[in-house]
Amino acid sequence: MTDCLPEAFGGYGLVRQWIPKAKPDVLATSRTGKLVKGFTEIVIGDTGWPALTASEAAKDIGQAYGHFLVDDNNIIECVPALTSRVGIVEQARFVETRTSTGELDAHETTLAINLCFGGAVDGPEAYKRCVGLAAFACKRFNLDPNKDVKSAGDLDPARKDPDRALRAAGVDFKDLVRAIAGKLSDASKTELAHA
């Protein structure tokens, strides 16, 4: 299934390729099936594997963590977040940090976007798709990019991503947040002009 983001957010198609839900006694998959009402933040990371494409990563449960995989050709929704016709928004396990009590924290209200990079993946084009997707999600869930968009490294100090994916696009994380905020601002101006 392919849905398109509104033109104001780039008009990129989304491919819905949901991974199977986990069995109740197994937490080995990214898709827990636990419904959430919305998201309070967006975390952007990367796949960690140079030259891995979104379509290749989506075939591997070990790589299809988080809600979205993004490269220069595809935005793949692995866990229901934006395209479900019945409004399903599910929790995704995308990074498992430990809380101060030692319990796993699955970040139940975080939308996870993972960028592909390296090899034949065109970094600047993957970056554009990520900006459009994140801006669309900010609009949908009423999030402020300057406060609510974070890097995977912000949540887990052991991680540095999406640094390699952003370097492949010639930008850094501050540039990404500014671009998402700019895309939202441009879309708001367009909406006002057509009102």
C-alpha positions as MATLAB code, in Angstrom:
seq = 'MTDCLPEAFGGYGLVRQWIPKAKPDVLATSRTGKLVKGFTEIVIGDTGWPALTASEAAKDIGQAYGHFLVDDNNIIECVPALTSRVGIVEQARFVETRTSTGELDAHETTLAINLCFGGAVDGPEAYKRCVGLAAFACKRFNLDPNKDVKSAGDLDPARKDPDRALRAAGVDFKDLVRAIAGKLSDASKTELAHA';
ca = [
       0.000    0.000    0.000;
       1.302    3.433   -0.874;
      -0.010    6.666    0.608;
       1.399   10.075   -0.141;
       2.245   12.827    2.255;
       0.572   16.149    1.439;
       2.327   18.160   -1.234;
       3.346   20.781    1.342;
       5.468   18.114    3.032;
       7.179   16.859   -0.101;
       4.550   14.585   -1.600;
       6.628   11.445   -0.977;
       4.940    8.072   -1.064;
       4.803    5.846    1.989;
       4.888    2.084    1.686;
       3.023    0.260    4.431;
       4.960   -2.924    5.146;
       4.019   -3.754    8.707;
       6.071   -6.370   10.445;
       4.067   -9.073   12.286;
       2.883   -8.343   15.807;
       4.804   -9.959   18.627;
       3.281  -12.915   20.425;
       2.191  -11.892   23.941;
       5.068  -13.746   25.631;
       7.790  -12.677   23.183;
       9.350   -9.219   22.942;
      11.677  -10.026   20.047;
       9.891   -7.910   17.483;
       9.647   -4.181   16.960;
       5.870   -4.309   16.686;
       4.412   -4.918   20.121;
       0.814   -4.339   19.034;
       0.309   -2.029   22.017;
      -1.887    0.863   20.935;
      -0.933    4.407   21.869;
      -2.987    7.594   21.625;
      -0.285    9.635   19.975;
       3.341   10.623   20.239;
       5.099   13.123   22.452;
       8.366   13.105   20.534;
      10.086   11.931   17.381;
      13.439   10.191   17.578;
      15.587    9.987   14.476;
      18.299    7.378   14.236;
      19.921    5.327   11.509;
      20.138    1.657   10.641;
      23.786    1.417   11.675;
      24.667   -0.542    8.522;
      26.181    1.379    5.587;
      24.583    0.593    2.214;
      21.513   -1.096    3.763;
      18.417    0.135    1.920;
      14.989    0.637    3.455;
      13.481   -2.231    1.471;
      16.298   -4.585    2.550;
      16.019   -3.488    6.184;
      12.228   -3.915    6.184;
      12.633   -7.612    5.326;
      14.728   -8.243    8.447;
      12.980   -8.115   11.830;
      16.336   -7.288   13.396;
      16.608   -4.135   11.272;
      12.947   -3.125   11.015;
      12.885   -1.495   14.402;
      10.952    1.684   14.930;
       8.053    3.028   12.916;
       9.776    4.126    9.701;
      12.764    3.286    7.534;
      13.821    6.005    5.098;
      16.216    5.969    2.157;
      16.444    7.851   -1.139;
      13.725    5.717   -2.787;
      11.363    4.670   -0.011;
       9.667    5.616    3.201;
       8.542    2.322    4.716;
       6.132    2.208    7.638;
       7.048   -0.885    9.682;
       4.716   -0.209   12.636;
       1.308    1.518   12.297;
       1.750    5.237   12.850;
       0.366    7.304    9.950;
      -1.369    5.137    7.330;
      -3.802    2.962    9.287;
      -7.344    3.500    8.046;
      -8.717    2.776   11.517;
      -6.462    5.214   13.337;
      -4.194    2.576   14.855;
      -1.012    4.000   16.314;
       1.228    1.369   17.885;
       4.166    1.370   20.213;
       7.459    0.420   18.589;
      10.603   -0.835   20.254;
      13.372    1.100   18.602;
      15.932    1.551   21.329;
      16.005   -0.195   24.665;
      17.716    1.943   27.237;
      17.594    1.138   30.927;
      15.834    3.338   33.450;
      17.453    4.180   36.796;
      15.720    1.104   38.250;
      17.262   -1.154   35.588;
      13.934   -1.722   33.836;
      13.772   -1.520   30.052;
      12.275    1.701   28.748;
      10.650    1.177   25.360;
       9.697    4.839   24.886;
       6.036    4.058   24.402;
       5.070    7.486   23.092;
       7.970    8.062   20.720;
       7.719    7.915   16.935;
      10.926    6.382   15.579;
      12.408    7.187   12.163;
      15.556    5.376   11.010;
      17.625    6.655    8.109;
      19.566    4.504    5.678;
      22.946    5.722    4.452;
      26.049    4.824    2.513;
      26.663    2.697   -0.552;
      24.209    3.512   -3.328;
      21.854    5.416   -0.968;
      21.743    9.077   -2.036;
      22.249   10.871    1.305;
      20.734   14.246    0.366;
      17.624   12.604   -1.122;
      17.109   10.368    1.939;
      17.496   13.476    4.103;
      14.782   15.336    2.132;
      12.386   12.437    2.629;
      13.179   12.347    6.346;
      12.501   16.083    6.662;
       9.144   15.731    4.890;
       8.115   12.731    6.983;
       9.144   14.313   10.287;
       7.381   17.590    9.409;
       4.224   15.671    8.522;
       4.379   13.751   11.824;
       4.952   16.987   13.773;
       1.865   18.476   12.155;
      -0.248   15.349   12.707;
       0.694   14.973   16.377;
       1.054   18.693   17.198;
       4.770   18.491   17.994;
       7.348   21.282   18.029;
      10.491   20.247   16.115;
      12.692   22.426   18.316;
      11.604   20.602   21.487;
      10.165   17.291   20.370;
      12.546   16.008   17.662;
      15.533   14.194   19.130;
      18.388   12.033   17.954;
      18.698    8.411   19.076;
      21.893    9.504   20.807;
      19.877   11.907   22.982;
      18.070    8.934   24.531;
      20.910    6.452   24.655;
      24.399    7.869   25.239;
      25.929    4.705   23.787;
      24.478    5.636   20.410;
      25.680    8.385   18.086;
      23.105    8.065   15.333;
      21.940    9.497   13.060;
      25.348   11.140   12.683;
      26.615    8.956    9.808;
      23.377    9.298    7.843;
      23.394   13.069    8.293;
      27.075   13.352    7.331;
      26.204   11.462    4.127;
      23.717   14.272    3.424;
      26.240   16.997    4.309;
      24.301   18.227    7.362;
      24.186   17.808   11.119;
      21.318   17.274   13.573;
      20.759   21.006   14.166;
      20.360   21.442   10.395;
      17.803   18.624   10.375;
      15.702   20.195   13.129;
      15.855   23.603   11.397;
      14.775   22.021    8.097;
      11.797   20.273    9.751;
      10.739   23.525   11.433;
      11.137   25.383    8.121;
       9.032   22.799    6.295;
       6.278   23.202    8.895;
       6.431   26.984    8.625;
       6.277   26.881    4.817;
       3.300   24.509    4.963;
       1.471   26.800    7.400;
       2.016   29.761    5.068;
       0.681   27.727    2.156;
      -2.401   26.720    4.167;
      -3.048   30.357    5.123;
      -2.671   31.479    1.509;
      -5.322   28.957    0.411;
      -7.739   29.676    3.287;
];
